[in-house]
Structure formats: C-alpha cells, structure tokens
Amino acid sequence: MEEALRSCGRLDRRWCASLPASAVVYFVLAMCLHFSDSYAEILRKLTDGLRGAVHAGALRVAGTSAVSKARTRLGPEQLKALFEQVRGPLTTPQSPGAFAFGRRLLMLSLDGTVLDVAPTRANTKAFGPPPGGSRKPGHHPQVKLVLLIARGTRGILGARFGPRRDNEVTLAKHLATSPTLSGGQLVLMDRAFHGHDILARITDCGADFIVRAHAHHWLPHLRELADGSFLSCVPDRASSQRQAASRFCNRRMPPGHPHGVAVRVGDADITATPEHGPPRTRPLRVITSLLDPGEAPAEQVAAVYAERWNSETSLFEAKILQRDHRPLLRSKNPDGVTQEIYGLLITHQYLQAQRARAAQASRDPATGQALDPDRVSFTAVLRAIRRHLHYRPATGQPPPITIVQTEALAQLIPPQTPPHQTTRQTGTQSPHESARTPAARQRQLHDHHLPPRRDPARHTSTTNQIATLVCGPAR
C-alpha cells in the first residue's frame, strides 16, 4: 500500500488529524468487505487494527462526514495503483485444475458483467441513463466490467470497466495486451469475443484461445483433420466484407485463402443436465488457435472450453456473496464508484488468495494429492476474514490468517462429479449428421470459395464428437 501511495504522491498526505491517506485506503477496502455495515460500524471495526498499521500514532475515530470528504479528496488513482500490484493468477506449477493439455497452458477466462450504481445525477451523467425501453425504463445506471480470471484459483489478472454503453469487446481489447497476456496461457471466451480484432491481439501476445463461434459466422473449410475438426481462419474486416458482398450478389469468391487468424474449428453436441428438469442438448461450435490435433484433440478442446463457466462462479462470488446480495454500489459520484470497484477487485483478489493458500497448505483427505482450490468454500473464507482480520491476536494465539485457513479447511466442499465427460458418438446419426458425412465434407472442401447454400443443416450440424456437460448443484 505504501508503494501505491508513494507512486501517486499521497503517502504523507493528511486531511485531518485522524485520517491519513493510508487510513482512507484501509477504510475503502474494509467497506468492500462489509457491504452491509454503515460507515460508523466500519470505522469502529477498523480502529483497533489501524493503530499499528498507519503512521498516525494514537488513532482517533473520525466522523462519517469526514470520511466521505476524505474519500473524495483521495480519488481513485491510489486504489487503481494498488490493484495493479496485487493482480495475478495466484497459481503455482502444481496448482490442480489450473492447466490444460499436459499442464502446458494456464487456463484463463475472459468474461463480463454489469454493476448497478446509485441513481444520482452525477452517476447518470458519467455512466449513462438506466437501461430499459420507453414503456419500462430502468431504475439504476450501470457500469460494464470485464475481467480476466484464472481457472482454479480464480485470481484476477486484469480488469477494465466503463459506462454501460461501452462494448464488452472494446473493454476486452485493453486486456488482450502484453504483459497481461503472454505465452503459455489459454484464454477461454464466449461467442461475444469471437471477432478477428481481439483474437489477433491474443495471438500477437503469444497466448492461445478457445472461443465459441456464432452459428452464422463464416469460417471457410481449408483442410479436413483426422479428429473431425478442420482448419480455417477468422477473416479480417476486409475479407468478411468481400465474402458478404459475394454472397449478396451470388458470385464466386476471389481465389486464394482469406486473410485472417489461422484457427481450427470443431463441432460438438452439448448436453446440460440441470439439478431439476430434463437434460437439454444443443450444438456448439468452438474455434481455437491450437492447430495440432495431436497436442489438442477435438474432444479435449470441447471439454476444456467447458471450464469457462468457472468464471461465472467467480463473478457470482464477487457480485452476490461478497456484497451480501446488495444490488447497488453505495458511492454517489463517479470517482467514488471507480474507487469502490477497485476496492471490490482488491478485496476479492485477497479472498481468492486466501482460498489458494489454504489449498496449498493442505492435501486432499481422500486421495492424498494436492487439494483443489474449488474444494475451499469462498463463503467460509469470507466469513472467517470478517471475524478475525480487524482484531489483534492475544499473546500466544496464532495470527488471524492462520485461523482463517484452519476454519476454511474445516469446511471443505464435498468432491463433485466431474463437470464434463467427453465421449464419441455411437449408433445412429443425428438428424443433421448426414450433412457432415465424409463425402459431403469433401465437397465442402472443394467448394469453400463458392457462396454457401442457405441450408440450416450446414450451420447446425454436428461431428462425431460429443461433449456431455453435467452441471452439479450450485455451491
């Protein structure tokens, strides 16, 4: 924290006798750990812990009005600098569930969400009006947040946010840069991020990706592979416009391969089995920059993509559990909202770090192997930190972090059924399988420059790869 304050020139800044800059930063972080508590209650909880943590000597409890004014004077830059210091994957080479394809690639998820903010005039001007139509307008302005999250530990590698009108892809492009991304990383993304620009940025950083594609996304068949997938490319804007014009005018595409990002395309049938209700099956098309089927078979690519939903769990923990189901951020002005969002990300990173450390300090009681961080309950860690973090231990007692880890390991989540199973299709063909026979595929390889026919089976067909996803109960 001192480094973050020093970099912003605020280390020795003091706005009143009881509120140095470091105390205000501690207050913002505590506010993001105790969303249900008032300013006065948070100040009371912080008093004992801050007496030895800040350069203020005997600390007096300030009033809530003084704290609000101090937050305004502090600004968001210090919290942003602190987040840049603590962000990271929180993994080790031995972290279970964090790597794919023979532990070669660290799995990351790129995903977005929205946060509701207080409906003040300043927030509405900065973040835009509430969403909704003319008949049913919304109630609260919203901030769009995009995160890059590590699989397993759920550590945050990067974050960008802005008004609701900002596109998720635009925010994600700021994360798809070096040094946030580098070689040895595999980014898992939903179909909102399947465009050429962001995929080119990821590959330029040396990282790989697996992303879901839209059914109508034009992907030319360049070469058939033995595992049922095929080589293709995600065309750039110019190639896409030429292809769209050719289809509209019903004329042949120009000879040669379109310019774009080289990818491998695989199709799968995804069967989701909810806790209540019948299973649902739907086709899924994924594209990846892993072009060698020997190193990344199609079945494994479809199974690894299912790990993207781990980021949804992390977003649920940050938005719902950590915030005590409160729908709004409490700040009334844009700088306070920015400050609060960075405080939320910093404290969430701290909570996930304690989960990861607790898992590293223990072994799975059933197998004796390294403990998967998914077995450590986020709620147990959150409650233990709220109880013990702000209090000094008595003489002879272990430090609070040790107590937190002990309590978390005493409440492990039972092992779940593997979230995905990958099998080969056997028996009769599906209604759309006839369109993907070897003869039909061979015709597609020869005619990939021709305008495709408007055949629904061509866009919803499946190969002989089926990934069956079994969704366990919510944690």
CSV table of C-alpha atoms in Angstrom, one decimal:
chain,number,residue,atom,x,y,z
A,1,MET,CA,0.0,0.0,0.0
A,2,GLU,CA,2.8,2.4,0.8
A,3,GLU,CA,4.3,1.9,-2.7
A,4,ALA,CA,0.9,2.6,-4.3
A,5,LEU,CA,0.5,5.8,-2.2
A,6,ARG,CA,4.1,6.8,-2.9
A,7,SER,CA,3.6,6.4,-6.7
A,8,CYS,CA,0.6,8.8,-6.5
A,9,GLY,CA,2.4,11.3,-4.2
A,10,ARG,CA,-0.1,10.6,-1.3
A,11,LEU,CA,2.0,8.7,1.2
A,12,ASP,CA,2.3,11.6,3.7
A,13,ARG,CA,-0.9,13.3,2.7
A,14,ARG,CA,-3.2,14.0,5.7
A,15,TRP,CA,-6.6,15.8,5.5
A,16,CYS,CA,-7.4,15.8,9.3
A,17,ALA,CA,-5.7,14.6,12.4
A,18,SER,CA,-7.3,11.1,12.4
A,19,LEU,CA,-7.4,10.4,8.6
A,20,PRO,CA,-4.0,9.9,6.8
A,21,ALA,CA,-4.2,8.7,3.2
A,22,SER,CA,-3.4,5.1,4.2
A,23,ALA,CA,-6.3,5.1,6.7
A,24,VAL,CA,-8.7,6.2,4.0
A,25,VAL,CA,-7.5,3.4,1.7
A,26,TYR,CA,-7.9,0.9,4.5
A,27,PHE,CA,-11.4,2.2,5.0
A,28,VAL,CA,-12.4,1.7,1.3
A,29,LEU,CA,-11.1,-1.9,1.5
A,30,ALA,CA,-13.0,-2.6,4.7
A,31,MET,CA,-16.1,-1.1,3.1
A,32,CYS,CA,-15.8,-3.6,0.3
A,33,LEU,CA,-15.5,-6.4,2.8
A,34,HIS,CA,-18.5,-5.3,4.9
A,35,PHE,CA,-21.1,-4.1,2.4
A,36,SER,CA,-24.0,-4.4,4.9
A,37,ASP,CA,-22.3,-2.2,7.5
A,38,SER,CA,-22.6,1.5,7.8
A,39,TYR,CA,-19.7,3.9,7.8
A,40,ALA,CA,-19.7,4.3,11.5
A,41,GLU,CA,-19.7,0.5,12.1
A,42,ILE,CA,-16.8,0.0,9.6
A,43,LEU,CA,-14.8,2.7,11.4
A,44,ARG,CA,-15.3,1.0,14.8
A,45,LYS,CA,-14.1,-2.3,13.3
A,46,LEU,CA,-11.1,-0.7,11.8
A,47,THR,CA,-9.9,1.3,14.9
A,48,ASP,CA,-8.0,-1.4,16.7
A,49,GLY,CA,-6.4,-2.8,13.5
A,50,LEU,CA,-5.2,0.6,12.3
A,51,ARG,CA,-3.4,1.7,15.4
A,52,GLY,CA,-0.3,-0.2,14.5
A,53,ALA,CA,-0.8,-0.2,10.7
A,54,VAL,CA,-0.6,3.5,9.8
A,55,HIS,CA,1.8,6.2,10.7
A,56,ALA,CA,-0.6,8.1,12.8
A,57,GLY,CA,0.3,7.3,16.4
A,58,ALA,CA,-2.8,7.3,18.5
A,59,LEU,CA,-5.7,7.0,16.1
A,60,ARG,CA,-8.9,8.8,16.8
A,61,VAL,CA,-12.2,7.7,15.3
A,62,ALA,CA,-13.3,10.2,12.6
A,63,GLY,CA,-16.9,11.1,11.8
A,64,THR,CA,-18.7,9.7,8.8
A,65,SER,CA,-18.8,13.1,7.2
A,66,ALA,CA,-15.1,13.5,7.5
A,67,VAL,CA,-14.6,10.0,5.9
A,68,SER,CA,-16.8,10.9,3.0
A,69,LYS,CA,-14.9,14.1,2.3
A,70,ALA,CA,-11.6,12.3,2.7
A,71,ARG,CA,-12.7,9.7,0.1
A,72,THR,CA,-13.5,12.5,-2.3
A,73,ARG,CA,-10.1,14.1,-1.8
A,74,LEU,CA,-8.3,10.7,-2.1
A,75,GLY,CA,-9.6,9.9,-5.6
A,76,PRO,CA,-9.4,6.5,-7.4
A,77,GLU,CA,-5.8,6.6,-8.5
A,78,GLN,CA,-4.4,5.1,-5.3
A,79,LEU,CA,-6.8,2.1,-5.4
A,80,LYS,CA,-6.0,1.6,-9.1
A,81,ALA,CA,-2.3,1.5,-8.4
A,82,LEU,CA,-2.8,-0.9,-5.5
A,83,PHE,CA,-4.9,-3.2,-7.8
A,84,GLU,CA,-2.1,-3.2,-10.4
A,85,GLN,CA,0.2,-4.5,-7.6
A,86,VAL,CA,-1.9,-7.3,-6.3
A,87,ARG,CA,-3.5,-8.7,-9.5
A,88,GLY,CA,-2.2,-12.0,-10.8
A,89,PRO,CA,-3.2,-15.7,-11.4
A,90,LEU,CA,-2.3,-16.8,-7.8
A,91,THR,CA,-1.2,-20.2,-9.3
A,92,THR,CA,1.9,-22.4,-8.8
A,93,PRO,CA,3.2,-25.0,-11.3
A,94,GLN,CA,1.5,-27.6,-9.0
A,95,SER,CA,-1.9,-26.0,-8.8
A,96,PRO,CA,-4.6,-28.6,-9.6
A,97,GLY,CA,-7.2,-27.7,-12.2
A,98,ALA,CA,-5.4,-24.6,-13.4
A,99,PHE,CA,-3.6,-26.0,-16.5
A,100,ALA,CA,-4.7,-27.8,-19.7
A,101,PHE,CA,-3.2,-30.2,-22.2
A,102,GLY,CA,-0.5,-31.8,-20.1
A,103,ARG,CA,-0.1,-28.7,-17.9
A,104,ARG,CA,1.3,-26.8,-20.8
A,105,LEU,CA,-1.2,-23.9,-20.8
A,106,LEU,CA,-2.6,-21.9,-17.9
A,107,MET,CA,-6.4,-21.6,-18.4
A,108,LEU,CA,-7.8,-18.1,-18.2
A,109,SER,CA,-11.4,-16.9,-18.7
A,110,LEU,CA,-12.4,-13.6,-20.3
A,111,ASP,CA,-15.9,-12.6,-19.2
A,112,GLY,CA,-18.0,-9.5,-18.5
A,113,THR,CA,-20.8,-8.4,-16.2
A,114,VAL,CA,-22.6,-5.2,-15.1
A,115,LEU,CA,-22.8,-3.5,-11.7
A,116,ASP,CA,-25.7,-1.2,-10.7
A,117,VAL,CA,-24.7,2.1,-9.2
A,118,ALA,CA,-26.6,4.7,-7.1
A,119,PRO,CA,-29.1,6.7,-9.3
A,120,THR,CA,-27.6,10.1,-8.7
A,121,ARG,CA,-27.3,12.9,-11.3
A,122,ALA,CA,-23.5,12.7,-11.3
A,123,ASN,CA,-23.6,8.9,-11.9
A,124,THR,CA,-26.2,9.1,-14.6
A,125,LYS,CA,-24.1,11.7,-16.4
A,126,ALA,CA,-20.9,9.7,-16.2
A,127,PHE,CA,-22.3,6.1,-16.8
A,128,GLY,CA,-25.4,6.8,-18.9
A,129,PRO,CA,-29.1,6.5,-18.2
A,130,PRO,CA,-30.5,3.3,-16.7
A,131,PRO,CA,-31.2,0.6,-19.2
A,132,GLY,CA,-34.8,-0.1,-20.4
A,133,GLY,CA,-37.3,0.9,-23.0
A,134,SER,CA,-39.8,3.7,-23.1
A,135,ARG,CA,-42.5,1.6,-21.5
A,136,LYS,CA,-40.4,0.2,-18.7
A,137,PRO,CA,-37.3,2.3,-18.0
A,138,GLY,CA,-34.6,1.0,-15.7
A,139,HIS,CA,-34.0,2.2,-12.2
A,140,HIS,CA,-30.2,2.4,-11.9
A,141,PRO,CA,-27.3,3.4,-14.1
A,142,GLN,CA,-24.9,0.5,-14.8
A,143,VAL,CA,-21.1,0.0,-15.1
A,144,LYS,CA,-19.8,-2.7,-17.5
A,145,LEU,CA,-17.0,-4.7,-16.1
A,146,VAL,CA,-14.7,-7.2,-18.0
A,147,LEU,CA,-12.4,-9.5,-16.1
A,148,LEU,CA,-9.6,-11.9,-17.0
A,149,ILE,CA,-9.8,-14.7,-14.4
A,150,ALA,CA,-7.5,-17.7,-13.8
A,151,ARG,CA,-9.1,-21.2,-13.7
A,152,GLY,CA,-8.9,-22.9,-10.3
A,153,THR,CA,-7.6,-20.2,-8.1
A,154,ARG,CA,-9.9,-17.6,-9.7
A,155,GLY,CA,-7.3,-14.9,-9.4
A,156,ILE,CA,-7.9,-11.7,-11.4
A,157,LEU,CA,-5.2,-11.0,-13.9
A,158,GLY,CA,-6.8,-7.8,-15.3
A,159,ALA,CA,-9.9,-5.7,-15.2
A,160,ARG,CA,-11.4,-2.9,-17.3
A,161,PHE,CA,-14.7,-1.1,-16.8
A,162,GLY,CA,-16.7,1.8,-18.2
A,163,PRO,CA,-20.2,3.0,-18.9
A,164,ARG,CA,-22.8,0.6,-19.9
A,165,ARG,CA,-22.7,1.9,-23.5
A,166,ASP,CA,-19.2,0.6,-23.8
A,167,ASN,CA,-18.9,-2.7,-25.8
A,168,GLU,CA,-17.5,-5.7,-23.9
A,169,VAL,CA,-15.2,-6.4,-26.8
A,170,THR,CA,-13.8,-2.8,-26.7
A,171,LEU,CA,-13.0,-3.2,-23.0
A,172,ALA,CA,-11.6,-6.7,-23.6
A,173,LYS,CA,-9.1,-5.4,-26.2
A,174,HIS,CA,-7.4,-3.4,-23.4
A,175,LEU,CA,-6.8,-6.6,-21.5
A,176,ALA,CA,-5.6,-8.6,-24.5
A,177,THR,CA,-2.2,-6.9,-24.4
A,178,SER,CA,1.3,-7.7,-23.1
A,179,PRO,CA,2.3,-8.1,-20.3
A,180,THR,CA,-1.2,-9.1,-19.1
A,181,LEU,CA,-1.2,-12.0,-21.7
A,182,SER,CA,1.9,-14.0,-22.7
A,183,GLY,CA,3.0,-17.3,-24.0
A,184,GLY,CA,1.8,-20.4,-22.1
A,185,GLN,CA,-1.7,-19.1,-21.5
A,186,LEU,CA,-5.0,-20.3,-22.9
A,187,VAL,CA,-7.9,-17.8,-23.0
A,188,LEU,CA,-11.4,-19.2,-22.9
A,189,MET,CA,-14.2,-16.9,-24.2
A,190,ASP,CA,-17.8,-16.8,-25.1
A,191,ARG,CA,-19.1,-16.0,-28.5
A,192,ALA,CA,-19.2,-12.3,-27.8
A,193,PHE,CA,-15.4,-12.3,-28.2
A,194,HIS,CA,-15.1,-14.3,-31.5
A,195,GLY,CA,-14.1,-11.3,-33.7
A,196,HIS,CA,-10.9,-11.0,-35.7
A,197,ASP,CA,-9.5,-8.0,-33.8
A,198,ILE,CA,-9.4,-9.4,-30.3
A,199,LEU,CA,-8.3,-12.9,-31.5
A,200,ALA,CA,-5.4,-11.3,-33.4
A,201,ARG,CA,-4.4,-9.3,-30.3
A,202,ILE,CA,-4.4,-12.5,-28.2
A,203,THR,CA,-2.2,-14.4,-30.7
A,204,ASP,CA,0.1,-11.4,-31.0
A,205,CYS,CA,0.8,-11.7,-27.3
A,206,GLY,CA,1.8,-15.3,-27.8
A,207,ALA,CA,-1.2,-16.7,-26.0
A,208,ASP,CA,-3.7,-19.2,-27.3
A,209,PHE,CA,-7.5,-19.2,-27.2
A,210,ILE,CA,-10.7,-21.3,-27.4
A,211,VAL,CA,-13.8,-19.4,-28.2
A,212,ARG,CA,-17.3,-20.2,-29.1
A,213,ALA,CA,-18.4,-19.1,-32.5
A,214,HIS,CA,-21.8,-17.9,-33.7
A,215,ALA,CA,-23.7,-20.3,-35.9
A,216,HIS,CA,-23.8,-17.7,-38.8
A,217,HIS,CA,-20.0,-16.9,-38.5
A,218,TRP,CA,-18.4,-17.6,-41.9
A,219,LEU,CA,-15.4,-19.9,-41.4
A,220,PRO,CA,-14.1,-21.4,-44.7
A,221,HIS,CA,-13.2,-25.1,-44.8
A,222,LEU,CA,-9.5,-25.2,-45.7
A,223,ARG,CA,-8.4,-28.7,-44.7
A,224,GLU,CA,-10.0,-31.7,-43.0
A,225,LEU,CA,-8.2,-33.2,-40.0
A,226,ALA,CA,-8.3,-36.8,-38.7
A,227,ASP,CA,-10.2,-36.0,-35.4
A,228,GLY,CA,-13.2,-34.5,-37.2
A,229,SER,CA,-12.1,-30.8,-36.9
A,230,PHE,CA,-10.9,-28.7,-39.8
A,231,LEU,CA,-8.5,-25.9,-40.4
A,232,SER,CA,-9.9,-22.5,-41.1
A,233,CYS,CA,-9.3,-18.8,-40.4
A,234,VAL,CA,-11.2,-16.0,-38.8
A,235,PRO,CA,-11.2,-13.4,-41.6
A,236,ASP,CA,-10.4,-9.8,-41.1
A,237,ARG,CA,-12.9,-7.0,-41.8
A,238,ALA,CA,-11.9,-6.6,-45.4
A,239,SER,CA,-12.2,-10.3,-46.2
A,240,SER,CA,-15.5,-10.5,-44.4
A,241,GLN,CA,-16.9,-7.6,-46.4
A,242,ARG,CA,-15.8,-9.2,-49.7
A,243,GLN,CA,-17.4,-12.5,-48.6
A,244,ALA,CA,-20.6,-10.8,-47.6
A,245,ALA,CA,-20.7,-8.9,-51.0
A,246,SER,CA,-20.2,-12.1,-52.9
A,247,ARG,CA,-22.9,-13.9,-51.1
A,248,PHE,CA,-25.3,-11.0,-51.6
A,249,CYS,CA,-24.5,-10.9,-55.4
A,250,ASN,CA,-24.4,-14.7,-55.7
A,251,ARG,CA,-20.9,-14.7,-57.2
A,252,ARG,CA,-17.8,-16.8,-56.7
A,253,MET,CA,-15.3,-15.7,-54.0
A,254,PRO,CA,-11.9,-14.4,-55.2
A,255,PRO,CA,-9.3,-17.2,-55.4
A,256,GLY,CA,-6.9,-17.8,-52.5
A,257,HIS,CA,-7.3,-18.1,-48.8
A,258,PRO,CA,-8.9,-15.1,-47.0
A,259,HIS,CA,-6.6,-13.1,-44.8
A,260,GLY,CA,-7.1,-13.5,-41.0
A,261,VAL,CA,-6.2,-15.5,-37.9
A,262,ALA,CA,-5.5,-19.2,-38.5
A,263,VAL,CA,-7.8,-21.4,-36.4
A,264,ARG,CA,-9.1,-25.0,-36.0
A,265,VAL,CA,-12.8,-25.5,-35.9
A,266,GLY,CA,-14.7,-28.3,-34.1
A,267,ASP,CA,-18.4,-29.0,-33.6
A,268,ALA,CA,-19.9,-30.7,-30.6
A,269,ASP,CA,-23.3,-31.6,-29.0
A,270,ILE,CA,-23.5,-30.1,-25.5
A,271,THR,CA,-25.9,-31.9,-23.2
A,272,ALA,CA,-26.6,-29.9,-20.0
A,273,THR,CA,-28.2,-31.8,-17.1
A,274,PRO,CA,-29.7,-29.4,-14.5
A,275,GLU,CA,-30.3,-30.4,-11.0
A,276,HIS,CA,-34.1,-30.3,-11.7
A,277,GLY,CA,-35.6,-30.9,-15.1
A,278,PRO,CA,-34.7,-32.9,-18.2
A,279,PRO,CA,-31.4,-32.7,-19.9
A,280,ARG,CA,-31.0,-30.3,-22.8
A,281,THR,CA,-28.8,-30.8,-25.9
A,282,ARG,CA,-27.7,-28.2,-28.3
A,283,PRO,CA,-24.9,-27.9,-30.9
A,284,LEU,CA,-21.8,-26.0,-30.1
A,285,ARG,CA,-19.0,-24.8,-32.4
A,286,VAL,CA,-15.6,-23.8,-30.9
A,287,ILE,CA,-12.6,-22.3,-32.7
A,288,THR,CA,-9.1,-22.5,-31.3
A,289,SER,CA,-5.6,-21.4,-32.2
A,290,LEU,CA,-4.3,-24.8,-31.2
A,291,LEU,CA,-3.8,-26.1,-34.7
A,292,ASP,CA,-2.2,-29.5,-33.9
A,293,PRO,CA,-4.8,-32.2,-33.2
A,294,GLY,CA,-2.1,-34.4,-31.7
A,295,GLU,CA,-1.4,-31.9,-28.9
A,296,ALA,CA,-5.1,-30.8,-28.5
A,297,PRO,CA,-7.6,-33.4,-29.7
A,298,ALA,CA,-11.1,-32.1,-30.6
A,299,GLU,CA,-12.7,-33.9,-27.6
A,300,GLN,CA,-10.3,-32.3,-25.2
A,301,VAL,CA,-10.8,-28.9,-26.8
A,302,ALA,CA,-14.6,-29.1,-26.2
A,303,ALA,CA,-14.0,-30.4,-22.6
A,304,VAL,CA,-11.6,-27.6,-21.8
A,305,TYR,CA,-14.0,-25.0,-23.2
A,306,ALA,CA,-16.5,-26.1,-20.5
A,307,GLU,CA,-14.1,-24.8,-17.9
A,308,ARG,CA,-15.0,-21.3,-19.0
A,309,TRP,CA,-18.1,-21.5,-16.8
A,310,ASN,CA,-15.8,-21.4,-13.8
A,311,SER,CA,-15.6,-17.6,-14.4
A,312,GLU,CA,-19.3,-17.4,-13.8
A,313,THR,CA,-18.8,-18.8,-10.3
A,314,SER,CA,-16.1,-16.1,-9.6
A,315,LEU,CA,-18.5,-13.3,-10.9
A,316,PHE,CA,-21.2,-14.7,-8.6
A,317,GLU,CA,-18.9,-14.7,-5.6
A,318,ALA,CA,-17.8,-11.1,-6.3
A,319,LYS,CA,-21.2,-9.6,-7.2
A,320,ILE,CA,-23.5,-11.5,-4.9
A,321,LEU,CA,-21.8,-13.3,-2.0
A,322,GLN,CA,-19.1,-10.7,-1.2
A,323,ARG,CA,-21.6,-7.8,-1.5
A,324,ASP,CA,-24.2,-9.6,0.8
A,325,HIS,CA,-26.8,-9.7,-2.1
A,326,ARG,CA,-26.9,-5.8,-2.1
A,327,PRO,CA,-28.0,-4.6,-5.6
A,328,LEU,CA,-26.1,-1.3,-5.6
A,329,LEU,CA,-22.7,0.2,-5.0
A,330,ARG,CA,-23.1,2.8,-2.3
A,331,SER,CA,-21.0,5.6,-3.8
A,332,LYS,CA,-22.8,8.7,-5.1
A,333,ASN,CA,-20.3,10.1,-7.6
A,334,PRO,CA,-18.2,8.7,-10.4
A,335,ASP,CA,-14.8,8.9,-8.6
A,336,GLY,CA,-16.4,7.1,-5.6
A,337,VAL,CA,-17.8,4.4,-7.9
A,338,THR,CA,-14.4,3.9,-9.5
A,339,GLN,CA,-12.8,3.8,-6.1
A,340,GLU,CA,-15.3,1.3,-4.8
A,341,ILE,CA,-15.0,-1.0,-7.9
A,342,TYR,CA,-11.2,-1.2,-7.5
A,343,GLY,CA,-11.7,-1.8,-3.7
A,344,LEU,CA,-14.1,-4.7,-4.6
A,345,LEU,CA,-11.5,-6.2,-7.0
A,346,ILE,CA,-8.6,-5.8,-4.5
A,347,THR,CA,-10.6,-7.4,-1.6
A,348,HIS,CA,-11.9,-10.2,-3.9
A,349,GLN,CA,-8.3,-10.9,-5.0
A,350,TYR,CA,-7.3,-11.1,-1.4
A,351,LEU,CA,-10.1,-13.5,-0.6
A,352,GLN,CA,-9.2,-15.8,-3.5
A,353,ALA,CA,-5.6,-15.6,-2.4
A,354,GLN,CA,-6.5,-17.0,1.0
A,355,ARG,CA,-8.5,-19.8,-0.7
A,356,ALA,CA,-5.5,-20.7,-2.8
A,357,ARG,CA,-3.1,-20.6,0.2
A,358,ALA,CA,-5.4,-22.7,2.2
A,359,ALA,CA,-5.5,-25.3,-0.6
A,360,GLN,CA,-1.7,-25.2,-1.0
A,361,ALA,CA,-1.3,-25.8,2.8
A,362,SER,CA,-3.4,-29.0,2.8
A,363,ARG,CA,-3.8,-32.3,1.0
A,364,ASP,CA,-7.0,-33.9,-0.2
A,365,PRO,CA,-8.0,-36.2,2.7
A,366,ALA,CA,-9.4,-38.9,0.2
A,367,THR,CA,-6.6,-39.1,-2.3
A,368,GLY,CA,-3.6,-37.5,-0.5
A,369,GLN,CA,-2.9,-35.3,-3.5
A,370,ALA,CA,-2.8,-31.5,-3.7
A,371,LEU,CA,-6.1,-30.0,-2.7
A,372,ASP,CA,-8.1,-28.4,-5.5
A,373,PRO,CA,-8.9,-24.7,-4.6
A,374,ASP,CA,-12.5,-25.4,-5.7
A,375,ARG,CA,-12.9,-27.5,-2.6
A,376,VAL,CA,-12.3,-24.5,-0.4
A,377,SER,CA,-15.5,-22.6,0.3
A,378,PHE,CA,-15.5,-18.9,-0.7
A,379,THR,CA,-18.2,-18.2,1.9
A,380,ALA,CA,-16.2,-19.9,4.7
A,381,VAL,CA,-13.2,-17.8,3.9
A,382,LEU,CA,-15.2,-14.6,3.6
A,383,ARG,CA,-16.9,-15.1,7.0
A,384,ALA,CA,-13.7,-16.1,8.7
A,385,ILE,CA,-11.9,-13.0,7.4
A,386,ARG,CA,-14.7,-10.7,8.5
A,387,ARG,CA,-14.5,-12.2,12.0
A,388,HIS,CA,-10.7,-12.1,12.5
A,389,LEU,CA,-9.0,-9.7,10.2
A,390,HIS,CA,-9.5,-6.5,12.1
A,391,TYR,CA,-8.6,-7.8,15.5
A,392,ARG,CA,-5.1,-8.3,17.0
A,393,PRO,CA,-4.5,-11.8,18.4
A,394,ALA,CA,-3.8,-12.2,22.1
A,395,THR,CA,-0.4,-13.3,23.3
A,396,GLY,CA,0.3,-16.9,22.3
A,397,GLN,CA,-2.5,-17.1,19.7
A,398,PRO,CA,-1.8,-17.8,16.0
A,399,PRO,CA,-2.1,-14.9,13.6
A,400,PRO,CA,-5.6,-14.2,12.0
A,401,ILE,CA,-4.6,-15.6,8.6
A,402,THR,CA,-3.7,-19.0,10.2
A,403,ILE,CA,-7.1,-19.0,11.9
A,404,VAL,CA,-8.8,-18.2,8.6
A,405,GLN,CA,-7.1,-21.1,6.8
A,406,THR,CA,-7.9,-23.5,9.6
A,407,GLU,CA,-11.6,-22.6,9.6
A,408,ALA,CA,-11.7,-22.8,5.8
A,409,LEU,CA,-10.1,-26.3,5.7
A,410,ALA,CA,-12.6,-27.5,8.3
A,411,GLN,CA,-15.5,-26.7,6.0
A,412,LEU,CA,-14.3,-28.3,2.7
A,413,ILE,CA,-16.9,-28.7,-0.1
A,414,PRO,CA,-17.5,-32.4,-0.9
A,415,PRO,CA,-15.9,-33.6,-4.1
A,416,GLN,CA,-18.3,-33.1,-7.0
A,417,THR,CA,-19.0,-35.2,-10.1
A,418,PRO,CA,-16.6,-34.2,-12.9
A,419,PRO,CA,-18.3,-31.2,-14.7
A,420,HIS,CA,-17.8,-32.7,-18.1
A,421,GLN,CA,-17.5,-36.0,-19.8
A,422,THR,CA,-16.3,-36.4,-23.4
A,423,THR,CA,-17.4,-39.4,-25.4
A,424,ARG,CA,-17.6,-40.4,-29.0
A,425,GLN,CA,-21.0,-40.8,-30.7
A,426,THR,CA,-22.1,-44.3,-31.4
A,427,GLY,CA,-25.2,-45.7,-33.0
A,428,THR,CA,-27.5,-43.9,-35.5
A,429,GLN,CA,-26.7,-40.4,-36.8
A,430,SER,CA,-28.4,-37.3,-35.6
A,431,PRO,CA,-30.9,-35.6,-38.0
A,432,HIS,CA,-28.1,-33.2,-39.1
A,433,GLU,CA,-25.3,-35.7,-39.2
A,434,SER,CA,-26.0,-36.7,-42.8
A,435,ALA,CA,-24.7,-33.2,-43.9
A,436,ARG,CA,-21.3,-33.9,-42.3
A,437,THR,CA,-20.5,-37.3,-43.9
A,438,PRO,CA,-17.0,-37.6,-45.4
A,439,ALA,CA,-18.4,-37.2,-49.0
A,440,ALA,CA,-20.3,-34.1,-48.1
A,441,ARG,CA,-17.3,-32.6,-46.2
A,442,GLN,CA,-15.1,-33.4,-49.2
A,443,ARG,CA,-17.5,-31.4,-51.5
A,444,GLN,CA,-17.3,-28.5,-49.0
A,445,LEU,CA,-13.5,-28.6,-49.1
A,446,HIS,CA,-13.6,-28.2,-52.9
A,447,ASP,CA,-16.3,-25.6,-52.9
A,448,HIS,CA,-15.4,-23.4,-50.0
A,449,HIS,CA,-14.9,-20.5,-52.3
A,450,LEU,CA,-18.5,-20.8,-53.6
A,451,PRO,CA,-21.3,-18.8,-51.9
A,452,PRO,CA,-22.7,-21.3,-49.3
A,453,ARG,CA,-26.2,-22.5,-49.7
A,454,ARG,CA,-28.8,-21.4,-47.2
A,455,ASP,CA,-29.1,-24.8,-45.6
A,456,PRO,CA,-29.8,-24.8,-41.9
A,457,ALA,CA,-28.3,-28.2,-41.5
A,458,ARG,CA,-24.9,-26.8,-42.7
A,459,HIS,CA,-24.8,-24.4,-39.7
A,460,THR,CA,-26.3,-26.7,-37.0
A,461,SER,CA,-24.7,-30.0,-38.0
A,462,THR,CA,-22.5,-32.0,-35.6
A,463,THR,CA,-19.5,-34.1,-35.9
A,464,ASN,CA,-18.7,-37.4,-34.2
A,465,GLN,CA,-17.6,-35.5,-31.1
A,466,ILE,CA,-20.0,-35.1,-28.2
A,467,ALA,CA,-19.2,-33.3,-25.0
A,468,THR,CA,-21.7,-34.1,-22.3
A,469,LEU,CA,-21.7,-31.5,-19.5
A,470,VAL,CA,-23.2,-32.5,-16.2
A,471,CYS,CA,-23.9,-29.3,-14.2
A,472,GLY,CA,-23.7,-30.1,-10.5
A,473,PRO,CA,-25.6,-28.3,-7.7
A,474,ALA,CA,-24.8,-24.6,-7.0
A,475,ARG,CA,-22.3,-24.0,-4.3
